[in-house]
Amino acid sequence: MRTERRVIRLGLGAKFTLTVLTILACTMAANTLYSVYASTRFHEKQLVERGRALGRLISLVSPEAILGFDFLLLNDYTRQVSAQPDVVYGVILSPKGSPLSAYIDDSDPFVRARINATGSTDITRLLQELDHQPELIRLEFPIVHNDVELGRFLVGMSKQSLHAESRRRLAFQLIALTALVMFLCAAIYLAFRANVLFPIQALISASRNVGRGQYTRVDVKSEDELGQLAQAFNAMAEEVRREQAKLHRQANFDTLTGLPNRLMALDRINQAINRARRTSQRFALFFIDLDNFKSVNDSLGHAVGDELLVATGMRVQAILRDADTVARLGGDEFLVLVPDVVNELQAEEIAERLVRTISQPQTLSGRKVVARCSIGIVVFPDNGETAAALMANADNAMYQAKASGHGSAIFFTEDMNTRLHQRMQMEQDLNQALELGQLALHFQPIYNAAARCHRGAEVLLRWQHPERGSVGPAEFIPLAEATGQIVAIGDWVLEQACRKWSQWHRAGLGPDFLAINISRVQFRKRFARRLGELMTTYEIPPHALELEITESVLLDDHHHVAEELNSLRAIGVTLSLDDFGTGYSSLSYLKRFRFDVLKIDRSFVSGLPDKPEDVLLVKAILAMAKGLDLKVVAEGVESDDQLQFLSAQGCDYVQGYLLASPMDETAYGRYLESLMVRAEPVALVATRNRRRAGTSG
Amino acid sequence: MDRRRVLTRALPFVCLAGSALVAPALQAAEEPLVMGIFPRNKPAETTTMYTPLANLLSERLGRKVILATARDFESFSRSVQEGRYDIVFYNQFQYIQSSRSYVVIAHNEEFGRSAVAGALYVRKDSGITQVSQLRGRTIIFGGGRDAMLSYIAPRFLLMQAGLNEEDFKSEFAVNPPNAVVALSLKQADAAGGGEILIDLAAVKKTINTDDIRILASTESLLFLPWAVKRTMPARLRGAIQSVMVDLDGSEAGRAVLKSALTTGIRKAQEKDYDPHRRMINAVFGKGAPPR
């Protein structure tokens, strides 16, 4: 059974008042007790003094009466004595101790109690009993005449009335004290409330307002600590307000362009949705992405890239209405929100205007720059009913526009979503492909062009999808690169290739090398170190590995790429520049980075030997490679004429369907075994008419 | 006619002769009478108690009555012997002593009684049942040796039992009640006093009188006497006696009695005090009592 504890929370005022109350009560109570104690002591002394005065008087006047046997007079004396306040008894005893005269106040509670207890009025016994009463003061005085003791006078003084008076005084003082303490506490509390609690409550209220984003100043009414606190609070609140404004701006606006950022854009879209729902109107979103913005950054520098972004934002703003919103979503992505769009035609016109405006040449840092953009267009509510859906669809449409060619604007269609969903499905499937063993390595042999002998093989990746069948690398590798899955996949490929080479090598079948494609994403992740670990694990000599790197790798951070390439070179592996001739600045890369091999793209080989431009280009590449002391591999060799031409022009290595199709590891193992049986040089095992089962390297 | 003329002519002479005879008496009536009160109480108390009587007597007698008292018995007795008082109130022994100069005309009635016996008291737990057992014991008497009820009468009882003064130890309390109180307080083995003592409120209030009993008592003796000079004219003596005896017959008189703490004053004559005289003579012989 759970017992709930009631927690009484006391406010500052209550705590302070209780503290003051306790201190006051303790102090004043102690003072009162001491006062009463001292007073009681004083009155007790007075009582004794009174008793002594009476005793001395009686002892002075009694001898005559005793000598004259005037006991009635003695009685008068004792009666008179006993009539005095606080006297319980007055007794004159003979020298033998027998009472000569006695008067005892039988109304006294002690006397009455004794009489009731003993049932006797015997004076001597009663006196003995009373002597033990702490409330009684017993005083004794000798009655002497001419140095002869005639008797003794005993007087009993009761402290009862004294104590009763003390109690009464104590009660009165306690009542007065209580009243005084209560009054003082009330006064102190009121003063405390006025001078402390109210300012604190004002501060609390102001703090809560600040918490709600309402910045209110607290009136500073004094120069004391609370006044200083109020001043400090005001200063803090002002600083918080500034910081909040700054944070709000940082959170909602792009620092570079000053345009609303993604967060603000989403807010504006939501507002537009609400308004559009109320007014049954439509609005359009334009998702703008600058084409090849990275090239501008790389070639002209980031400062120019930033200038371009700022200028683009200003240009777009300039052609829009005040009610429209231009936001920078990040990178080179912009979003334009145009309310009250009547139809798609109006949206299309706006998109065209945006494309035209952005595409106009401009001079940035003294350089003439022409920017292109791709625009995805969505219309509320046709293409989505939430901000997230509209944004996603616009983004999707923008990608479609970008895929369809630079400088275009495309309306979102449901078909795009279908493709997107397929892509997402593939992405999910690819996630499980490694675990489910759906990925497999294939090997396409590479031959010495002149001697026609087998030298090695390019490692190719195949995905055996359980529903879609074999999926080519051209279909899933870009997806894997986009999602980052390529890192794990690439690592698996690398390890599997090392393992297989090591296995074949130990079997005496080993090809001279295996050429492995390295993705630019993979290349960023400390690739050289990982390669070194695998080579150590599988005892792979450096010459046994050839890493094929596309020009896209070289587009990344030059410094990092150079460091990584140098590390690979230090390991001793062969570096091959893949798809040579299809990139942007191949020659500058060759100059900047040192490669061992160039791979001529199949697109140049396919026109050989009939297309003069391909012939010239391939001859030029071969001549350049020879001049740079680079080996050349021509891929996609599918005819004898191509092989003859390349061989004649001094191409070092060839690969293609003419020579050998890609084969799985079992088939390639058997191929290697057959080579051992036949011994080099080998006959071509071309399957010239075999259907292409995958993309050769 | 002639006889009438003779009488008429003689009347002035008769009046003159009468006035010559009455003049000394009238002159004497104008002199105040001195009323002496024995110092049984303190002078102030005495004055308070008996001033109303003096005033009443003055009023009734048509003659000023002056109250006089003494600071002690000795000076009072001397004044009595010197005949300074016209009217005197004292104890029985003093009266007997002064009876050649003074004659009793009344006596006090106290506690509603005209006479009371003298007695010897003992404590009930003392084991004393006969007066003779008091031999060698301490006996306390109230007042002095001239106290009729408290000394002379008890001494008379002791003498009747064969005990002379040297046969017991005498102590004297300041007044009779204290003698009984002292007995109760075991200050003595017996006490002498009037048998009325035991009934006095002052005594009853002080001691438990149930513890005391009367061992022996005399015949009843008349209370304190009021006497006048034997030389006082009989008419004046009678007038004084009449005023005193009739006090309880009027409101003013009762007030006087109340003030004097007595219940009445009754007529008395010399022979009423013969028992007192016998006892005094028995105790003291013909001589004066030792002081």
JSON list of N, CA and C in Angstrom, two decimals, chain A residues 430-477:
[
{"chain": "A", "resi": 430, "resn": "LEU", "atom": "N", "xyz": [18.95, -3.23, -50.47]},
{"chain": "A", "resi": 430, "resn": "LEU", "atom": "CA", "xyz": [20.41, -3.21, -50.51]},
{"chain": "A", "resi": 430, "resn": "LEU", "atom": "C", "xyz": [21.00, -3.29, -49.11]},
{"chain": "A", "resi": 431, "resn": "ASN", "atom": "N", "xyz": [20.25, -2.76, -48.17]},
{"chain": "A", "resi": 431, "resn": "ASN", "atom": "CA", "xyz": [20.70, -2.82, -46.78]},
{"chain": "A", "resi": 431, "resn": "ASN", "atom": "C", "xyz": [20.89, -4.26, -46.33]},
{"chain": "A", "resi": 432, "resn": "GLN", "atom": "N", "xyz": [20.02, -5.14, -46.84]},
{"chain": "A", "resi": 432, "resn": "GLN", "atom": "CA", "xyz": [20.06, -6.54, -46.40]},
{"chain": "A", "resi": 432, "resn": "GLN", "atom": "C", "xyz": [20.86, -7.43, -47.33]},
{"chain": "A", "resi": 433, "resn": "ALA", "atom": "N", "xyz": [21.25, -6.85, -48.46]},
{"chain": "A", "resi": 433, "resn": "ALA", "atom": "CA", "xyz": [21.89, -7.68, -49.49]},
{"chain": "A", "resi": 433, "resn": "ALA", "atom": "C", "xyz": [23.16, -8.33, -48.97]},
{"chain": "A", "resi": 434, "resn": "LEU", "atom": "N", "xyz": [23.97, -7.60, -48.25]},
{"chain": "A", "resi": 434, "resn": "LEU", "atom": "CA", "xyz": [25.22, -8.16, -47.74]},
{"chain": "A", "resi": 434, "resn": "LEU", "atom": "C", "xyz": [24.94, -9.30, -46.77]},
{"chain": "A", "resi": 435, "resn": "GLU", "atom": "N", "xyz": [24.00, -9.05, -45.83]},
{"chain": "A", "resi": 435, "resn": "GLU", "atom": "CA", "xyz": [23.70, -10.06, -44.81]},
{"chain": "A", "resi": 435, "resn": "GLU", "atom": "C", "xyz": [23.13, -11.32, -45.45]},
{"chain": "A", "resi": 436, "resn": "LEU", "atom": "N", "xyz": [22.30, -11.10, -46.47]},
{"chain": "A", "resi": 436, "resn": "LEU", "atom": "CA", "xyz": [21.62, -12.26, -47.08]},
{"chain": "A", "resi": 436, "resn": "LEU", "atom": "C", "xyz": [22.48, -12.92, -48.17]},
{"chain": "A", "resi": 437, "resn": "GLY", "atom": "N", "xyz": [23.68, -12.42, -48.34]},
{"chain": "A", "resi": 437, "resn": "GLY", "atom": "CA", "xyz": [24.60, -13.03, -49.32]},
{"chain": "A", "resi": 437, "resn": "GLY", "atom": "C", "xyz": [24.13, -12.88, -50.74]},
{"chain": "A", "resi": 438, "resn": "GLN", "atom": "N", "xyz": [23.46, -11.77, -51.03]},
{"chain": "A", "resi": 438, "resn": "GLN", "atom": "CA", "xyz": [22.95, -11.57, -52.38]},
{"chain": "A", "resi": 438, "resn": "GLN", "atom": "C", "xyz": [23.98, -10.91, -53.29]},
{"chain": "A", "resi": 439, "resn": "LEU", "atom": "N", "xyz": [25.05, -10.41, -52.68]},
{"chain": "A", "resi": 439, "resn": "LEU", "atom": "CA", "xyz": [26.10, -9.78, -53.50]},
{"chain": "A", "resi": 439, "resn": "LEU", "atom": "C", "xyz": [27.16, -10.83, -53.85]},
{"chain": "A", "resi": 440, "resn": "ALA", "atom": "N", "xyz": [27.71, -10.68, -55.03]},
{"chain": "A", "resi": 440, "resn": "ALA", "atom": "CA", "xyz": [28.73, -11.65, -55.44]},
{"chain": "A", "resi": 440, "resn": "ALA", "atom": "C", "xyz": [29.76, -10.94, -56.35]},
{"chain": "A", "resi": 441, "resn": "LEU", "atom": "N", "xyz": [30.99, -11.45, -56.30]},
{"chain": "A", "resi": 441, "resn": "LEU", "atom": "CA", "xyz": [32.05, -10.88, -57.14]},
{"chain": "A", "resi": 441, "resn": "LEU", "atom": "C", "xyz": [32.12, -11.63, -58.47]},
{"chain": "A", "resi": 442, "resn": "HIS", "atom": "N", "xyz": [32.27, -10.86, -59.50]},
{"chain": "A", "resi": 442, "resn": "HIS", "atom": "CA", "xyz": [32.55, -11.45, -60.83]},
{"chain": "A", "resi": 442, "resn": "HIS", "atom": "C", "xyz": [33.89, -10.90, -61.29]},
{"chain": "A", "resi": 443, "resn": "PHE", "atom": "N", "xyz": [34.50, -11.62, -62.16]},
{"chain": "A", "resi": 443, "resn": "PHE", "atom": "CA", "xyz": [35.86, -11.26, -62.59]},
{"chain": "A", "resi": 443, "resn": "PHE", "atom": "C", "xyz": [35.91, -11.22, -64.11]},
{"chain": "A", "resi": 444, "resn": "GLN", "atom": "N", "xyz": [36.40, -10.09, -64.67]},
{"chain": "A", "resi": 444, "resn": "GLN", "atom": "CA", "xyz": [36.59, -10.02, -66.13]},
{"chain": "A", "resi": 444, "resn": "GLN", "atom": "C", "xyz": [38.08, -9.94, -66.40]},
{"chain": "A", "resi": 445, "resn": "PRO", "atom": "N", "xyz": [38.61, -10.93, -67.09]},
{"chain": "A", "resi": 445, "resn": "PRO", "atom": "CA", "xyz": [40.06, -11.01, -67.31]},
{"chain": "A", "resi": 445, "resn": "PRO", "atom": "C", "xyz": [40.58, -9.82, -68.12]},
{"chain": "A", "resi": 446, "resn": "ILE", "atom": "N", "xyz": [41.79, -9.45, -67.82]},
{"chain": "A", "resi": 446, "resn": "ILE", "atom": "CA", "xyz": [42.51, -8.40, -68.54]},
{"chain": "A", "resi": 446, "resn": "ILE", "atom": "C", "xyz": [43.75, -9.07, -69.17]},
{"chain": "A", "resi": 447, "resn": "TYR", "atom": "N", "xyz": [43.97, -8.71, -70.40]},
{"chain": "A", "resi": 447, "resn": "TYR", "atom": "CA", "xyz": [45.04, -9.40, -71.16]},
{"chain": "A", "resi": 447, "resn": "TYR", "atom": "C", "xyz": [46.08, -8.40, -71.63]},
{"chain": "A", "resi": 448, "resn": "ASN", "atom": "N", "xyz": [47.27, -8.95, -71.81]},
{"chain": "A", "resi": 448, "resn": "ASN", "atom": "CA", "xyz": [48.33, -8.18, -72.47]},
{"chain": "A", "resi": 448, "resn": "ASN", "atom": "C", "xyz": [47.95, -8.05, -73.93]},
{"chain": "A", "resi": 449, "resn": "ALA", "atom": "N", "xyz": [47.89, -6.81, -74.40]},
{"chain": "A", "resi": 449, "resn": "ALA", "atom": "CA", "xyz": [47.39, -6.60, -75.75]},
{"chain": "A", "resi": 449, "resn": "ALA", "atom": "C", "xyz": [48.30, -7.21, -76.81]},
{"chain": "A", "resi": 450, "resn": "ALA", "atom": "N", "xyz": [49.55, -7.13, -76.62]},
{"chain": "A", "resi": 450, "resn": "ALA", "atom": "CA", "xyz": [50.47, -7.60, -77.66]},
{"chain": "A", "resi": 450, "resn": "ALA", "atom": "C", "xyz": [50.59, -9.11, -77.61]},
{"chain": "A", "resi": 451, "resn": "ALA", "atom": "N", "xyz": [50.78, -9.63, -76.39]},
{"chain": "A", "resi": 451, "resn": "ALA", "atom": "CA", "xyz": [51.01, -11.07, -76.28]},
{"chain": "A", "resi": 451, "resn": "ALA", "atom": "C", "xyz": [49.74, -11.87, -76.13]},
{"chain": "A", "resi": 452, "resn": "ARG", "atom": "N", "xyz": [48.68, -11.21, -75.97]},
{"chain": "A", "resi": 452, "resn": "ARG", "atom": "CA", "xyz": [47.36, -11.84, -75.78]},
{"chain": "A", "resi": 452, "resn": "ARG", "atom": "C", "xyz": [47.36, -12.78, -74.57]},
{"chain": "A", "resi": 453, "resn": "CYS", "atom": "N", "xyz": [48.16, -12.53, -73.64]},
{"chain": "A", "resi": 453, "resn": "CYS", "atom": "CA", "xyz": [48.19, -13.42, -72.47]},
{"chain": "A", "resi": 453, "resn": "CYS", "atom": "C", "xyz": [47.46, -12.77, -71.29]},
{"chain": "A", "resi": 454, "resn": "HIS", "atom": "N", "xyz": [46.91, -13.63, -70.48]},
{"chain": "A", "resi": 454, "resn": "HIS", "atom": "CA", "xyz": [46.10, -13.20, -69.34]},
{"chain": "A", "resi": 454, "resn": "HIS", "atom": "C", "xyz": [47.01, -12.61, -68.25]},
{"chain": "A", "resi": 455, "resn": "ARG", "atom": "N", "xyz": [46.57, -11.44, -67.72]},
{"chain": "A", "resi": 455, "resn": "ARG", "atom": "CA", "xyz": [47.41, -10.82, -66.69]},
{"chain": "A", "resi": 455, "resn": "ARG", "atom": "C", "xyz": [46.68, -10.70, -65.35]},
{"chain": "A", "resi": 456, "resn": "GLY", "atom": "N", "xyz": [45.47, -10.42, -65.49]},
{"chain": "A", "resi": 456, "resn": "GLY", "atom": "CA", "xyz": [44.72, -10.22, -64.25]},
{"chain": "A", "resi": 456, "resn": "GLY", "atom": "C", "xyz": [43.23, -10.10, -64.56]},
{"chain": "A", "resi": 457, "resn": "ALA", "atom": "N", "xyz": [42.49, -9.49, -63.63]},
{"chain": "A", "resi": 457, "resn": "ALA", "atom": "CA", "xyz": [41.05, -9.35, -63.86]},
{"chain": "A", "resi": 457, "resn": "ALA", "atom": "C", "xyz": [40.51, -8.12, -63.13]},
{"chain": "A", "resi": 458, "resn": "GLU", "atom": "N", "xyz": [39.49, -7.56, -63.75]},
{"chain": "A", "resi": 458, "resn": "GLU", "atom": "CA", "xyz": [38.80, -6.48, -63.05]},
{"chain": "A", "resi": 458, "resn": "GLU", "atom": "C", "xyz": [37.68, -7.09, -62.20]},
{"chain": "A", "resi": 459, "resn": "VAL", "atom": "N", "xyz": [37.63, -6.70, -60.96]},
{"chain": "A", "resi": 459, "resn": "VAL", "atom": "CA", "xyz": [36.62, -7.25, -60.05]},
{"chain": "A", "resi": 459, "resn": "VAL", "atom": "C", "xyz": [35.32, -6.48, -60.28]},
{"chain": "A", "resi": 460, "resn": "LEU", "atom": "N", "xyz": [34.28, -7.22, -60.56]},
{"chain": "A", "resi": 460, "resn": "LEU", "atom": "CA", "xyz": [32.96, -6.61, -60.80]},
{"chain": "A", "resi": 460, "resn": "LEU", "atom": "C", "xyz": [31.99, -7.11, -59.72]},
{"chain": "A", "resi": 461, "resn": "LEU", "atom": "N", "xyz": [31.04, -6.26, -59.40]},
{"chain": "A", "resi": 461, "resn": "LEU", "atom": "CA", "xyz": [30.07, -6.62, -58.34]},
{"chain": "A", "resi": 461, "resn": "LEU", "atom": "C", "xyz": [28.73, -6.90, -58.96]},
{"chain": "A", "resi": 462, "resn": "ARG", "atom": "N", "xyz": [28.11, -7.97, -58.50]},
{"chain": "A", "resi": 462, "resn": "ARG", "atom": "CA", "xyz": [26.79, -8.34, -59.00]},
{"chain": "A", "resi": 462, "resn": "ARG", "atom": "C", "xyz": [25.86, -8.53, -57.80]},
{"chain": "A", "resi": 463, "resn": "TRP", "atom": "N", "xyz": [24.59, -8.13, -58.03]},
{"chain": "A", "resi": 463, "resn": "TRP", "atom": "CA", "xyz": [23.57, -8.27, -56.95]},
{"chain": "A", "resi": 463, "resn": "TRP", "atom": "C", "xyz": [22.47, -9.16, -57.46]},
{"chain": "A", "resi": 464, "resn": "GLN", "atom": "N", "xyz": [22.37, -10.30, -56.82]},
{"chain": "A", "resi": 464, "resn": "GLN", "atom": "CA", "xyz": [21.32, -11.23, -57.22]},
{"chain": "A", "resi": 464, "resn": "GLN", "atom": "C", "xyz": [20.10, -10.95, -56.35]},
{"chain": "A", "resi": 465, "resn": "HIS", "atom": "N", "xyz": [19.19, -10.09, -56.90]},
{"chain": "A", "resi": 465, "resn": "HIS", "atom": "CA", "xyz": [17.99, -9.69, -56.15]},
{"chain": "A", "resi": 465, "resn": "HIS", "atom": "C", "xyz": [16.98, -10.83, -56.19]},
{"chain": "A", "resi": 466, "resn": "PRO", "atom": "N", "xyz": [16.37, -11.16, -55.04]},
{"chain": "A", "resi": 466, "resn": "PRO", "atom": "CA", "xyz": [15.47, -12.32, -55.03]},
{"chain": "A", "resi": 466, "resn": "PRO", "atom": "C", "xyz": [14.23, -12.13, -55.90]},
{"chain": "A", "resi": 467, "resn": "GLU", "atom": "N", "xyz": [13.85, -10.91, -56.16]},
{"chain": "A", "resi": 467, "resn": "GLU", "atom": "CA", "xyz": [12.65, -10.68, -56.96]},
{"chain": "A", "resi": 467, "resn": "GLU", "atom": "C", "xyz": [12.99, -10.14, -58.34]},
{"chain": "A", "resi": 468, "resn": "ARG", "atom": "N", "xyz": [13.97, -9.26, -58.38]},
{"chain": "A", "resi": 468, "resn": "ARG", "atom": "CA", "xyz": [14.27, -8.60, -59.64]},
{"chain": "A", "resi": 468, "resn": "ARG", "atom": "C", "xyz": [15.37, -9.30, -60.43]},
{"chain": "A", "resi": 469, "resn": "GLY", "atom": "N", "xyz": [15.93, -10.34, -59.85]},
{"chain": "A", "resi": 469, "resn": "GLY", "atom": "CA", "xyz": [16.99, -11.05, -60.53]},
{"chain": "A", "resi": 469, "resn": "GLY", "atom": "C", "xyz": [18.29, -10.29, -60.42]},
{"chain": "A", "resi": 470, "resn": "SER", "atom": "N", "xyz": [19.16, -10.44, -61.42]},
{"chain": "A", "resi": 470, "resn": "SER", "atom": "CA", "xyz": [20.47, -9.81, -61.37]},
{"chain": "A", "resi": 470, "resn": "SER", "atom": "C", "xyz": [20.34, -8.31, -61.60]},
{"chain": "A", "resi": 471, "resn": "VAL", "atom": "N", "xyz": [20.88, -7.54, -60.68]},
{"chain": "A", "resi": 471, "resn": "VAL", "atom": "CA", "xyz": [20.83, -6.08, -60.78]},
{"chain": "A", "resi": 471, "resn": "VAL", "atom": "C", "xyz": [22.23, -5.58, -61.06]},
{"chain": "A", "resi": 472, "resn": "GLY", "atom": "N", "xyz": [22.36, -4.79, -62.14]},
{"chain": "A", "resi": 472, "resn": "GLY", "atom": "CA", "xyz": [23.68, -4.32, -62.55]},
{"chain": "A", "resi": 472, "resn": "GLY", "atom": "C", "xyz": [24.20, -3.24, -61.63]},
{"chain": "A", "resi": 473, "resn": "PRO", "atom": "N", "xyz": [25.51, -3.10, -61.54]},
{"chain": "A", "resi": 473, "resn": "PRO", "atom": "CA", "xyz": [26.12, -2.08, -60.68]},
{"chain": "A", "resi": 473, "resn": "PRO", "atom": "C", "xyz": [25.71, -0.66, -61.06]},
{"chain": "A", "resi": 474, "resn": "ALA", "atom": "N", "xyz": [25.46, -0.43, -62.34]},
{"chain": "A", "resi": 474, "resn": "ALA", "atom": "CA", "xyz": [25.07, 0.92, -62.76]},
{"chain": "A", "resi": 474, "resn": "ALA", "atom": "C", "xyz": [23.76, 1.33, -62.10]},
{"chain": "A", "resi": 475, "resn": "GLU", "atom": "N", "xyz": [22.99, 0.34, -61.69]},
{"chain": "A", "resi": 475, "resn": "GLU", "atom": "CA", "xyz": [21.68, 0.63, -61.08]},
{"chain": "A", "resi": 475, "resn": "GLU", "atom": "C", "xyz": [21.78, 0.81, -59.57]},
{"chain": "A", "resi": 476, "resn": "PHE", "atom": "N", "xyz": [22.60, 0.02, -58.94]},
{"chain": "A", "resi": 476, "resn": "PHE", "atom": "CA", "xyz": [22.58, 0.11, -57.47]},
{"chain": "A", "resi": 476, "resn": "PHE", "atom": "C", "xyz": [23.82, 0.80, -56.88]},
{"chain": "A", "resi": 477, "resn": "ILE", "atom": "N", "xyz": [24.91, 0.89, -57.63]},
{"chain": "A", "resi": 477, "resn": "ILE", "atom": "CA", "xyz": [26.09, 1.55, -57.06]},
{"chain": "A", "resi": 477, "resn": "ILE", "atom": "C", "xyz": [25.82, 3.04, -56.78]}
]
